[in-house]
Short mmCIF file of C-alpha atoms and ligand atoms in Angstrom, two decimals:
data_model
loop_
_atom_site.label_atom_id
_atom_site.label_comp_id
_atom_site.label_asym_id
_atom_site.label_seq_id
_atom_site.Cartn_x
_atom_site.Cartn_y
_atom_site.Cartn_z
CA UNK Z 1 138.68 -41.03 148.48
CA UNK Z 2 141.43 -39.93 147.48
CA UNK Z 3 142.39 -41.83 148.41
CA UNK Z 4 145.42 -40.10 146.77
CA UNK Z 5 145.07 -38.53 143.65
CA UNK Z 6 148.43 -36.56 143.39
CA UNK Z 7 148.26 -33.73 141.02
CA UNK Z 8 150.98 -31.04 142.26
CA UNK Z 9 150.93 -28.42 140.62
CA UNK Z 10 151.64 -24.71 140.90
CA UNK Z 11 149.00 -22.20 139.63
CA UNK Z 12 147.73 -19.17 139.56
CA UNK Z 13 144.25 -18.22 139.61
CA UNK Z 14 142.30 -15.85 137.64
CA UNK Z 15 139.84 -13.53 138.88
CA UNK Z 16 138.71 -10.23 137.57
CA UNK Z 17 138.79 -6.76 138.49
CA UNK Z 18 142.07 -4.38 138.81
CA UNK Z 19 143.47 -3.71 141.77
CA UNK Z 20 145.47 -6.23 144.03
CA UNK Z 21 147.47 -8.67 143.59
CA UNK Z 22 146.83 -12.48 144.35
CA UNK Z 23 148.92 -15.49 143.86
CA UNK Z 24 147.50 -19.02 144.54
CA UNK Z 25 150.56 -22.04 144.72
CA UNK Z 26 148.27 -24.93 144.76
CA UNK Z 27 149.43 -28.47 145.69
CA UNK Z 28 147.58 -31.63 145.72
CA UNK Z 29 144.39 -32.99 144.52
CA UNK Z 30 141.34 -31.46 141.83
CA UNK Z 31 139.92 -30.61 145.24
CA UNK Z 32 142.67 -28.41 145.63
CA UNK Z 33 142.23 -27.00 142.15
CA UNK Z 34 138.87 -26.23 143.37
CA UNK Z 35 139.01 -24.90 146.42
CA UNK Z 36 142.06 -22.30 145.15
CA UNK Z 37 139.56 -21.14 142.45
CA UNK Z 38 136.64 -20.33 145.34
CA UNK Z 39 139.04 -18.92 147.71
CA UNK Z 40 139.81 -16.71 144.55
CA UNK Z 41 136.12 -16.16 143.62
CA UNK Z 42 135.75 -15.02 147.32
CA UNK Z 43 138.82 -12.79 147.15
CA UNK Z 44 137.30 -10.92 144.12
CA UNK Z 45 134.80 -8.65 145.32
CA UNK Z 46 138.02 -7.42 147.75
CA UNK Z 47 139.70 -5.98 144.56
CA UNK Z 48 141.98 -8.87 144.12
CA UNK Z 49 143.04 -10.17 140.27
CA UNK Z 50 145.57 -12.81 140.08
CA UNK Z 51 149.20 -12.45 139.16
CA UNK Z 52 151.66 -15.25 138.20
CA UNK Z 53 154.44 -14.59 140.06
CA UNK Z 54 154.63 -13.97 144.15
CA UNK Z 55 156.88 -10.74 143.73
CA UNK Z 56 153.86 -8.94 141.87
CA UNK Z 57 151.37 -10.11 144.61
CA UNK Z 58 149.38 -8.49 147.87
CA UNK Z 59 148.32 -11.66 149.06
CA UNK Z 60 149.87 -15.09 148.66
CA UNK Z 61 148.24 -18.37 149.61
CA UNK Z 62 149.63 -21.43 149.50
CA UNK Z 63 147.07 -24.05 149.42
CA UNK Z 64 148.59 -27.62 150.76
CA UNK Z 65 148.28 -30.92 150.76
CA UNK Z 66 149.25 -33.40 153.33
CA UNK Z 67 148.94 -36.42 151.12
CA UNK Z 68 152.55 -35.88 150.18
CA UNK Z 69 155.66 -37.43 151.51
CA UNK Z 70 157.27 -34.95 154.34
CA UNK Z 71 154.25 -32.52 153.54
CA UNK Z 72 154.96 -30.24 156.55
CA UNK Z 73 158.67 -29.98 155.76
CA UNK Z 74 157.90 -29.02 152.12
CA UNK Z 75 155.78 -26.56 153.17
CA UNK Z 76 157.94 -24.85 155.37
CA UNK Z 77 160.59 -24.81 152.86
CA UNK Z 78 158.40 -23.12 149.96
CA UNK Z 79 157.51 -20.54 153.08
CA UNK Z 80 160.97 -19.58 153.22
CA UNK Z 81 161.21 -18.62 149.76
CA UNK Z 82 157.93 -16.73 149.74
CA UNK Z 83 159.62 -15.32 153.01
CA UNK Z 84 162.48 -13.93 151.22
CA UNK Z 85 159.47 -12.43 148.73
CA UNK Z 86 157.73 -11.01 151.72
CA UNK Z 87 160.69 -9.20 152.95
CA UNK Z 88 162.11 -7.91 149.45
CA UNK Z 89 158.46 -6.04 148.59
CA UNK Z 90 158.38 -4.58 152.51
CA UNK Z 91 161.82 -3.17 151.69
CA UNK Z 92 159.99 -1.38 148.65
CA UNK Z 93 157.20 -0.34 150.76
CA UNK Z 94 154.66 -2.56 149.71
CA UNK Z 95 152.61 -5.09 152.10
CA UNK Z 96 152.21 -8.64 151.37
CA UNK Z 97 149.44 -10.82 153.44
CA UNK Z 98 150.96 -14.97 153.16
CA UNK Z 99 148.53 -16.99 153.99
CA UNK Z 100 148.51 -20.64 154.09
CA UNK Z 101 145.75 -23.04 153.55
CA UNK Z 102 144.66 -26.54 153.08
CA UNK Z 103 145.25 -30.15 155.17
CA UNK Z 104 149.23 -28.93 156.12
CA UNK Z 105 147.68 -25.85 157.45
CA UNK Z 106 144.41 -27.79 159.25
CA UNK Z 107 147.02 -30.34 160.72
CA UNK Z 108 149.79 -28.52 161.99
CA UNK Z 109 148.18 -25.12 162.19
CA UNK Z 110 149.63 -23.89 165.66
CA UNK Z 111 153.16 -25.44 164.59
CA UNK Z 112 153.36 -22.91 161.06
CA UNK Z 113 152.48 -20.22 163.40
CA UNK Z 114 155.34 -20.92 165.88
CA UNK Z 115 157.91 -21.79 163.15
CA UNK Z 116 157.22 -19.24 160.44
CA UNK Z 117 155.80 -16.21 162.12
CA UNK Z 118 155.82 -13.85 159.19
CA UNK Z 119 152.75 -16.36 158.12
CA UNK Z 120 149.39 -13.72 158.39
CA UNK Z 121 146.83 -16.32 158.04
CA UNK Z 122 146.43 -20.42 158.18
CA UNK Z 123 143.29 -21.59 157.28
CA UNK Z 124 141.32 -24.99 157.05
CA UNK Z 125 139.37 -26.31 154.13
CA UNK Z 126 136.49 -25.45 155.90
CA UNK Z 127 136.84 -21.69 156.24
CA UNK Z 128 137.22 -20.65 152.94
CA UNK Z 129 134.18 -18.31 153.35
CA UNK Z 130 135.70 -16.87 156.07
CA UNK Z 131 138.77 -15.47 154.31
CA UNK Z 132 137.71 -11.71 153.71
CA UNK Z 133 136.73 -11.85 157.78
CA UNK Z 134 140.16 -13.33 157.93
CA UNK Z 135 142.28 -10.76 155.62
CA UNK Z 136 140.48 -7.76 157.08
CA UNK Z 137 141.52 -9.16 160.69
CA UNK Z 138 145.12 -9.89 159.40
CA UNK Z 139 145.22 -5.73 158.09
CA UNK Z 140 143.88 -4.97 161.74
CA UNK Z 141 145.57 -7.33 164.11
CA UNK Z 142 149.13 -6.96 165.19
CA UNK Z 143 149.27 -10.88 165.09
CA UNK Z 144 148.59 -13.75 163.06
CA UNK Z 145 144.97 -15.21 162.68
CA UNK Z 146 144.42 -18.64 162.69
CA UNK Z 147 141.25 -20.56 161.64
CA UNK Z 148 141.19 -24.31 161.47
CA UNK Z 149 138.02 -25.31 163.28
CA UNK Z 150 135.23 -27.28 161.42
CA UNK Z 151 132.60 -24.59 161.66
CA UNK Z 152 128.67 -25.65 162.16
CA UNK Z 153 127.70 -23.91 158.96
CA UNK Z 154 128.52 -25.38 156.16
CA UNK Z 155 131.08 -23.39 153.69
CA UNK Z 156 129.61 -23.58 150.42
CA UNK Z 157 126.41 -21.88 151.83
CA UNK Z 158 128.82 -18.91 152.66
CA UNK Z 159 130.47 -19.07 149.19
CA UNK Z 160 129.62 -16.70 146.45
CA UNK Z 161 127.44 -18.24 143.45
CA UNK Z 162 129.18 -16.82 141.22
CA UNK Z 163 132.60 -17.93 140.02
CA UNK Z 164 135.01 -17.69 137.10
CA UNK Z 165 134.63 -20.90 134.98
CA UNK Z 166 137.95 -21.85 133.83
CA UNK Z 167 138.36 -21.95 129.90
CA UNK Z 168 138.75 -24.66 127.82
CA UNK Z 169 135.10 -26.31 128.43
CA UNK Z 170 136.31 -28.80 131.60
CA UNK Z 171 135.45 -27.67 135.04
CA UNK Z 172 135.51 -29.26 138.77
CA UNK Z 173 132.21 -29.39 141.12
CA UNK Z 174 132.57 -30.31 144.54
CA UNK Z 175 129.76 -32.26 146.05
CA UNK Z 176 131.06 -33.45 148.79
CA UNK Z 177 134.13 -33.51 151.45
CA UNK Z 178 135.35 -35.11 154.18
CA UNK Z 179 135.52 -38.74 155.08
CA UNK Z 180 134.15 -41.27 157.90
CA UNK Z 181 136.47 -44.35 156.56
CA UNK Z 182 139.48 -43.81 158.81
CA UNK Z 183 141.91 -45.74 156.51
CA UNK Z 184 144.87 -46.36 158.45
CA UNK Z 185 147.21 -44.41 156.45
CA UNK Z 186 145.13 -41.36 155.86
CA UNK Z 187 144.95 -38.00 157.66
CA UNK Z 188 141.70 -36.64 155.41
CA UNK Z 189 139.25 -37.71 158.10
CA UNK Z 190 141.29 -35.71 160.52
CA UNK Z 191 142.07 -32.48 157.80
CA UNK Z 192 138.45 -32.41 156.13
CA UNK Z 193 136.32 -33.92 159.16
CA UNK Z 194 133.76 -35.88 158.25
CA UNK Z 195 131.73 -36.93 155.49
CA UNK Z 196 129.10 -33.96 153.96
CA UNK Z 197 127.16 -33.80 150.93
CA UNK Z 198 126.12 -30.26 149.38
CA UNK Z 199 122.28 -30.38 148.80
CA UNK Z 200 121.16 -31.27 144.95
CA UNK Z 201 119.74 -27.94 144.50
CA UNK Z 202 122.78 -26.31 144.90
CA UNK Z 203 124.66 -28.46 142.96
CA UNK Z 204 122.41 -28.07 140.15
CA UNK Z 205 122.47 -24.29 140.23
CA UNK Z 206 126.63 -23.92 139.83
CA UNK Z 207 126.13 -26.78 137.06
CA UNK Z 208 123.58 -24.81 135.10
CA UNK Z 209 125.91 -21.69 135.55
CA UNK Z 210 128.88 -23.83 134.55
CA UNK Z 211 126.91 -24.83 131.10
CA UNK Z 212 124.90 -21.48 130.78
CA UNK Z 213 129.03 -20.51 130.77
CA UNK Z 214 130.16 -23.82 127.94
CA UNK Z 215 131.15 -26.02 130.36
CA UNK Z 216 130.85 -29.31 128.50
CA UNK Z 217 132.55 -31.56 130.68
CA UNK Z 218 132.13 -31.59 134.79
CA UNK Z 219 134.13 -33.56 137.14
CA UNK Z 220 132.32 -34.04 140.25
CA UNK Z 221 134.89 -33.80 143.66
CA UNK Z 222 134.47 -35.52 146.68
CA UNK Z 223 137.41 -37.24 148.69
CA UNK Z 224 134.63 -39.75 149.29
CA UNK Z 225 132.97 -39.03 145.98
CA UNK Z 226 130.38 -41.99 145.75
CA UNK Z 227 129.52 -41.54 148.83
CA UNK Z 228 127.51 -38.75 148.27
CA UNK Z 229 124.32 -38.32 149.98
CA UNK Z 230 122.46 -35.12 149.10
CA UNK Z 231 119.16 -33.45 150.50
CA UNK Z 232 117.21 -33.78 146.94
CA UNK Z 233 114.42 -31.09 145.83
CA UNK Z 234 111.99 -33.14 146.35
CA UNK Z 235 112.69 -34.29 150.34
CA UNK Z 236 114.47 -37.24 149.84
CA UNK Z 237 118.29 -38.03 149.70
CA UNK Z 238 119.81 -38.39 146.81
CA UNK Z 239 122.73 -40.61 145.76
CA UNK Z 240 125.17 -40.04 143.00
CA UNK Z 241 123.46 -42.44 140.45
CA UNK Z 242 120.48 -40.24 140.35
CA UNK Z 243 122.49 -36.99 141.32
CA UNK Z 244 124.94 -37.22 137.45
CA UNK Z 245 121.24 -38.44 135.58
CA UNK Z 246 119.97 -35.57 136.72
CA UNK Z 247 122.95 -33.07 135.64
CA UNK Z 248 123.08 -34.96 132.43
CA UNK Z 249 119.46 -34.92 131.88
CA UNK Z 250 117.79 -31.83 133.46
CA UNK Z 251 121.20 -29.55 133.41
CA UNK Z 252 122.37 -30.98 129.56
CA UNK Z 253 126.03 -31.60 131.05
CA UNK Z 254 127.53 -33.76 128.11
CA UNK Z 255 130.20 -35.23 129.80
CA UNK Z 256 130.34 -36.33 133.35
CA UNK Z 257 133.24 -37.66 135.59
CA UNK Z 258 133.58 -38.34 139.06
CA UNK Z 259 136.57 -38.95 141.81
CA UNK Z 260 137.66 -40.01 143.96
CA UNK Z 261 135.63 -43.14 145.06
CA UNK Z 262 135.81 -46.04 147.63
CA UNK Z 263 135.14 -49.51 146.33
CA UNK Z 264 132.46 -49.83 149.32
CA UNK Z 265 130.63 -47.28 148.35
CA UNK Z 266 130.28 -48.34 144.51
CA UNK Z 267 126.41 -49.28 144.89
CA UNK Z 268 124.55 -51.55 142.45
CA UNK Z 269 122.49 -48.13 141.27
CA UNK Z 270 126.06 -46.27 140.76
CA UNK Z 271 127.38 -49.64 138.68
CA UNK Z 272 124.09 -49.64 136.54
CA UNK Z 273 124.17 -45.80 136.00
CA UNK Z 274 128.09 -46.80 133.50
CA UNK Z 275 125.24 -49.26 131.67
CA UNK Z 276 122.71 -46.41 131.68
CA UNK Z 277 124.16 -43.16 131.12
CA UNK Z 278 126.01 -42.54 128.36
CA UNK Z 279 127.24 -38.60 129.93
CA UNK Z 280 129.34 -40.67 132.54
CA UNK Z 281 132.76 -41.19 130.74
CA UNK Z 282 133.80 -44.94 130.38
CA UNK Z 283 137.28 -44.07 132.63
CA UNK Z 284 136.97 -44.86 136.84
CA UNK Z 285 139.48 -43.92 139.48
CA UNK Z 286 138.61 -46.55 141.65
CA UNK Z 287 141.69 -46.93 144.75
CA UNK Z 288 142.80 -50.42 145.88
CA UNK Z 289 145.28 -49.77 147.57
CA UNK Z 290 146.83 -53.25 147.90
CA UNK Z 291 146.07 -57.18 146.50
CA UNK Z 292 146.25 -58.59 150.42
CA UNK Z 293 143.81 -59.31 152.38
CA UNK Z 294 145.93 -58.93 155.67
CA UNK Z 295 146.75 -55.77 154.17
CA UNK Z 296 143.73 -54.33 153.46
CA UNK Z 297 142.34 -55.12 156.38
CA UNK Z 298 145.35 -53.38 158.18
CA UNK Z 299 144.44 -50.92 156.48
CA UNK Z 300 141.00 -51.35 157.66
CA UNK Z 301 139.42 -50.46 154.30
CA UNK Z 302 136.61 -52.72 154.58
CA UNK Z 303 137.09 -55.19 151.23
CA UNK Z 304 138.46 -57.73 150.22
CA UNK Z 305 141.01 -57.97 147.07
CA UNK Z 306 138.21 -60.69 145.79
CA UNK Z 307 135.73 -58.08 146.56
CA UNK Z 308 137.48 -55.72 144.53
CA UNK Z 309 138.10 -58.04 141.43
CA UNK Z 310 134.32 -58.75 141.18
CA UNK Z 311 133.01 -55.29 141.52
CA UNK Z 312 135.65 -54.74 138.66
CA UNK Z 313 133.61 -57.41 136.95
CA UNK Z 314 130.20 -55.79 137.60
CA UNK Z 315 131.61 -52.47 136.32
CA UNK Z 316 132.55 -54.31 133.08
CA UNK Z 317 129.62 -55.94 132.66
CA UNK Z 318 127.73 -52.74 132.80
CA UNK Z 319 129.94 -50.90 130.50
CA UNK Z 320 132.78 -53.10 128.79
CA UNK Z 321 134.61 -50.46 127.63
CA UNK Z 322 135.55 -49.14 130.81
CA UNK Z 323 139.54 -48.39 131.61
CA UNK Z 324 139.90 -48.21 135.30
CA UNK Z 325 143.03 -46.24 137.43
CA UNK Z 326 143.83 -46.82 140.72
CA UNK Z 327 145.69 -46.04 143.78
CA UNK Z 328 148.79 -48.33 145.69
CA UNK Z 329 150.66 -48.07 148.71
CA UNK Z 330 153.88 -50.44 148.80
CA UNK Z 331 155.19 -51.31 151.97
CA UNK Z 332 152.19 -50.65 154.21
CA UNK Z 333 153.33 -51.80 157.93
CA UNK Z 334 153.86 -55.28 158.09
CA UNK Z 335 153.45 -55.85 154.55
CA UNK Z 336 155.13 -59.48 153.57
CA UNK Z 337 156.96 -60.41 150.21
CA UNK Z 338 153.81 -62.47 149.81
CA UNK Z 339 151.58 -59.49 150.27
CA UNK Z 340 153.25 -57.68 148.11
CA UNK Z 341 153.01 -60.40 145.20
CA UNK Z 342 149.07 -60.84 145.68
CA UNK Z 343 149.13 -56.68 145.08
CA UNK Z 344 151.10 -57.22 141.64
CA UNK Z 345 148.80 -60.15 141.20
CA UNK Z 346 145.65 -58.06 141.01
CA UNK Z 347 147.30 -55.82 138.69
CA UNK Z 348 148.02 -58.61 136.28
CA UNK Z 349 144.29 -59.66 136.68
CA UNK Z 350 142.69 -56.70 136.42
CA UNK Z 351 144.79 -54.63 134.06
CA UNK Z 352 144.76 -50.70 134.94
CA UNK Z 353 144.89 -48.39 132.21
CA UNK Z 354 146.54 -45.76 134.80
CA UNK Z 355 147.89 -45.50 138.09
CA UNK Z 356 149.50 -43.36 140.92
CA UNK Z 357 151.51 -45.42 143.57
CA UNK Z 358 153.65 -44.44 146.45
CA UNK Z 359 155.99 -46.14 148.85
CA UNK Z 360 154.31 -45.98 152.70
CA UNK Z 361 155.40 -43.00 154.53
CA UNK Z 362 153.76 -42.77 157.89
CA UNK Z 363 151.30 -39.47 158.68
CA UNK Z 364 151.27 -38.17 162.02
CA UNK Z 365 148.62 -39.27 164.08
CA UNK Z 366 147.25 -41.97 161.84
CA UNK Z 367 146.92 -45.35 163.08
CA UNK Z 368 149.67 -46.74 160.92
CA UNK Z 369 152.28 -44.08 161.55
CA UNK Z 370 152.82 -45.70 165.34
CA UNK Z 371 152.31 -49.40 164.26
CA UNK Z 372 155.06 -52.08 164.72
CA UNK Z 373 156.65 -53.63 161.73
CA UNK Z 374 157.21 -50.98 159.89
CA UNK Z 375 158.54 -52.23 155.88
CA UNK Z 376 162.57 -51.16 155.38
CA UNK Z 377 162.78 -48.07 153.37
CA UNK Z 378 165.24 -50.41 150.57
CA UNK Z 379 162.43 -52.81 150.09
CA UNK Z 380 159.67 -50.21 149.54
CA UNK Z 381 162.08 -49.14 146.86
CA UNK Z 382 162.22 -52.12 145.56
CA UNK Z 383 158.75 -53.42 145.65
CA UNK Z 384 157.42 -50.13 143.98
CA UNK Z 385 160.18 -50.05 141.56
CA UNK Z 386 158.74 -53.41 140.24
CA UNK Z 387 154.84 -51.82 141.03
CA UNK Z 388 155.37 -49.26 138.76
CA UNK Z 389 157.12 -51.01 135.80
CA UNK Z 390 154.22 -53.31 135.67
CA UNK Z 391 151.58 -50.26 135.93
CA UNK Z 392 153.59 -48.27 133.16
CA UNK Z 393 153.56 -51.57 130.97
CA UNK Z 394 149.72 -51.90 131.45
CA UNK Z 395 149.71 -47.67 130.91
CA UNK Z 396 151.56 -48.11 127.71
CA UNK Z 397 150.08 -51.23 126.21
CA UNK Z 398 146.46 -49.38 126.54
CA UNK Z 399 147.73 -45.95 125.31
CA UNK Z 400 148.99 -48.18 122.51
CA UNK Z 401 145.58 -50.00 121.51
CA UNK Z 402 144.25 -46.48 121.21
CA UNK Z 403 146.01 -45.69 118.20
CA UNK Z 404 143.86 -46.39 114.97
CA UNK Z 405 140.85 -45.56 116.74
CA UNK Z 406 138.44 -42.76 116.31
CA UNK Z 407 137.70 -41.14 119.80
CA UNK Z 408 135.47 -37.59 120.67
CA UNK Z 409 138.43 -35.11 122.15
CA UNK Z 410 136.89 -32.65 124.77
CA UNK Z 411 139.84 -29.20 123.53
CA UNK Z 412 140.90 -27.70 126.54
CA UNK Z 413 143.67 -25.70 125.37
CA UNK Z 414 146.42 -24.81 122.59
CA UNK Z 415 149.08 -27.24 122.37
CA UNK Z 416 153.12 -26.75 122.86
CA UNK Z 417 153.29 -26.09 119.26
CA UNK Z 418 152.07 -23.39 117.01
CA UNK Z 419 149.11 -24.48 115.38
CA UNK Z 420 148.05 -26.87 117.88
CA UNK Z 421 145.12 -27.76 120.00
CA UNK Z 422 145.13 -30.41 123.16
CA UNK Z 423 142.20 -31.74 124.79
CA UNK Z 424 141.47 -35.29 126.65
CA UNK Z 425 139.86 -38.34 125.44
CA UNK Z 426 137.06 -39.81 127.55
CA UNK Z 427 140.03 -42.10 128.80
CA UNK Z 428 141.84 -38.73 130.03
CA UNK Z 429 144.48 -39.28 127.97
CA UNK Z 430 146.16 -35.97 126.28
CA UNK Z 431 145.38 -35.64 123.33
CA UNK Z 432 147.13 -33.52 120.48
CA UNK Z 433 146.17 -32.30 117.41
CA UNK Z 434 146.73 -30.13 114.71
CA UNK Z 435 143.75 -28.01 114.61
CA UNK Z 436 142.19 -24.00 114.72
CA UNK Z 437 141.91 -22.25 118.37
CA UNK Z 438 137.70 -21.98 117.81
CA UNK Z 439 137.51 -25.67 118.39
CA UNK Z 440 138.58 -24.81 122.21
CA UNK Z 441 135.93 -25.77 124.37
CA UNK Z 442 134.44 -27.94 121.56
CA UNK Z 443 133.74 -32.14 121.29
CA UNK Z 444 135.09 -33.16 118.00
CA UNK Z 445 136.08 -36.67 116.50
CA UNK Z 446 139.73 -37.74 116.01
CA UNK Z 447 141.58 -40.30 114.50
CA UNK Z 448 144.55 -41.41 116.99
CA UNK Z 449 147.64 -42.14 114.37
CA UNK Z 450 150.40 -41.71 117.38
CA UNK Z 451 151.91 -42.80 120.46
CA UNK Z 452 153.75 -40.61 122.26
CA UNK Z 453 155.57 -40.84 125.79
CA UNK Z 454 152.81 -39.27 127.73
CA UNK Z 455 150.39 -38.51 125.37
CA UNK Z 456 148.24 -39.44 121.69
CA UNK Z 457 148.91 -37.82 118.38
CA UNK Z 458 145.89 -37.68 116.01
CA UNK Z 459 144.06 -36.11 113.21
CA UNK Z 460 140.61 -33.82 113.40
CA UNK Z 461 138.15 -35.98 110.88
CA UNK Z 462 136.26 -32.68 110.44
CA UNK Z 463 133.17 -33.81 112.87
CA UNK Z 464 132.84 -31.42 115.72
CA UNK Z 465 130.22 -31.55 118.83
CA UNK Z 466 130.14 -35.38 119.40
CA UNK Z 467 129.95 -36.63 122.72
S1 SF4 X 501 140.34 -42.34 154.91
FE1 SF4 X 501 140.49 -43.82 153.24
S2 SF4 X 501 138.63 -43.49 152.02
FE2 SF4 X 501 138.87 -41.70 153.36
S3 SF4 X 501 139.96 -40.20 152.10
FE3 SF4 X 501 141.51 -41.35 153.26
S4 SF4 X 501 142.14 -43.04 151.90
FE4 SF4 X 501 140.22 -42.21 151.09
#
């Protein structure tokens, strides 16, 4: 993957029975999302039921991500504030377990430990299941416990089967983690180890309870997402093609996304599946990364920018109305002016209807982080200043083409307004509408009539369940 999929954000988690008090702060990717809401799903048969603010809380976790710029520092500043919480509700006599999890705390485990003390627990993404082990040792020990290894078994065998399907009729599915692509820039191969599939059959068991539940829409998780390799039912190994027919078809999931993917890893079985399927949405994160060659070699991600562009042009062919996003990096060592102009090059030829990009800040113990040549911090600015006023044209000319059309709106919530409902289109654009709170959940048709800054204005045409 993820290449990078940056979706910071602060939440709290819901769970269900009285008694203690959790508080999730997640940062980072869907994955993220995900993994808060199992760690919370684990946490629930303890007696814990989430709370949305730290002060009301008997355990705080603060799930990280180490895709972000100066990730450890910002973690150890958001542990000094939760510090200062800790402290205020021992004062009134009540205990609080912090715990931190996620890449931060599978990179720089030992270093949390020796800088913020009053931390109970640090966790990797592959001991989730472990957690009540891990809170009951916290209550016992005198000290902190730390658990960052990449245990044999896998986690989601350990993880309950049950879990709280978030409202609103979207939900996220891992199917796989980790990653064997060593990109140069990346620290997920060293924070999720490598590549692993979840078997079909367990896949297909939380999507039937997701549906049974009126999930309508799934977005399937990996960090290497097409990747996916899964022990099928019926002894062979499955790949995602036939893994989303199969959810569509046997499971009845209506609508079916998938991130993040590699461009290697796009198959000719995955391309046809956009022609074939009509559950898979007609919107791709697919990361580039860079237009260079010499840079995307560098960054040893195995394609070409030509390589690229014509997959693009399979993908199209297969389904023409697909909108693709994508990932950059500006100023990757020894990136050129020249480099740089063959990366806004590809964005002129392909056209992406979104985008996150990022200026190159080096992650401890990757390959680039000690590599000569390092790009001056003024012309990153510069060159992704320039990136991103050509991605937000592209963003806004396609947001703009969707007005006067008639799209299906998945509802996933009430809007800022009274009287309003928001949902997503199958481009993932927001999506707001006058409209009653029972069509929450629901597929219904909409007229777009307006643009707004980040999102569409439009009118119900009175046709629900379409997909
Ligand atoms: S190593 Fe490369 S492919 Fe793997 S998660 Fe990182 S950026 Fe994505």
């Amino acid at each position: 993957m993820n290449d990078m999929t940056p979706l910071p954000c602060a939440s709290t988690v819901r769970s269900g029975k009285q008694a203690r008090g959790l508080h999730v702060i997640t940062w980072g990717c869907q994955m993220n999302v995900y993994d808060s809401e199992r760690m919370t799903d684990v946490l629930r048969p303890l007696g814990y039921e989430a709370v949305d603010a730290p002060d009301r809380a008997d355990m705080i976790i603060l799930n990280t991500c180490h895709i972000r710029d100066r990730a450890a520092e910002k973690v150890f500043s958001e542990l000094g504030r939760l510090r200062l919480v800790k402290e205020a509700r021992a004062q009134a006599g009540q205990q609080t377990v912090l715990a931190v999890a996620g890449c931060v705390a599978q990179a720089e485990g030992r270093e949390i430990l020796a800088r913020a003390p009053y931390v109970d627990i640090v966790l990797g993404p592959q001991t989730y299941h472990r957690l009540p082990e891990m809170v009951a040792r916290a209550a016992r020990a005198a000290g902190a416990v730390i658990e960052t290894d990449f245990p044999v078994e896998q986690k989601f065998d350990f993880l309950p089967p049950e879990r709280e399907v978030p409202a609103g009729g979207a939900a996220f599915l891992t199917i796989q983690e980790g990653c064997d692509k060593f990109c140069s820039f990346c620290v997920v191969p060293y924070t999720r180890g490598a590549e692993a599939s979840r078997p079909v059959a367990a896949i297909m068991d939380e999507a039937r309870r997701l549906v049974a539940h009126g999930v309508r829409e799934i977005t399937l998780l990996g960090q290497n997402v097409n990747a996916y390799h899964g022990d099928g039912p019926d002894g062979t190994t499955w790949g995602l093609a036939r893994l989303t027919a199969e959810l569509a078809g046997q499971v009845g999931v209506e609508r079916i996304r998938y991130t993040t993917s590699h461009p290697r890893d796009m198959d000719d079985g995955l391309v046809a599946a956009h022609r074939e399927q009509p559950a898979l949405m007609p919107f791709l994160h697919l990361p580039v990364q860079s237009g260079s060659d010499r840079v995307l070699a560098a960054m040893n991600r195995g394609h070409t920018a030509q390589e690229y562009r014509d997959l693009v042009a399979r993908l199209r062919t297969a389904r023409p109305d697909l909108a693709l996003s994508s990932d950059f990096i500006v100023g990757h060592p020894g990136e050129t002016d020249e480099d740089f102009e063959q990366t806004m090059q590809l964005i002129r030829d392909i056209g992406f209807a979104q985008a996150y990009s990022f200026k190159y800040s080096p992650r401890p113990g990757t390959p680039a982080s000690n590599a000569g040549a390092q790009v001056p911090e003024d012309v990153k600015d510069a060159r992704l200043q320039r990136l991103q006023a050509l991605l937000r044209e592209q963003q806004d000319a396609f947001n703009a083409a969707s007005v006067g059309q008639r799209v299906d709106v998945l509802f996933t919530g009430r809007g800022r307004k009274p009287g309003q409902i928001s949902g997503k289109s199958p481009y993932l654009q927001a999506v707001h509408v006058e409209g009653p709170d029972s069509l929450i959940g629901q597929v219904a048709e909409v007229d777009i009539v307006k643009l707004h800054t980040n999102s569409l204005g439009g009118v119900l045409t009175g046709e629900t369940d379409r997909v």
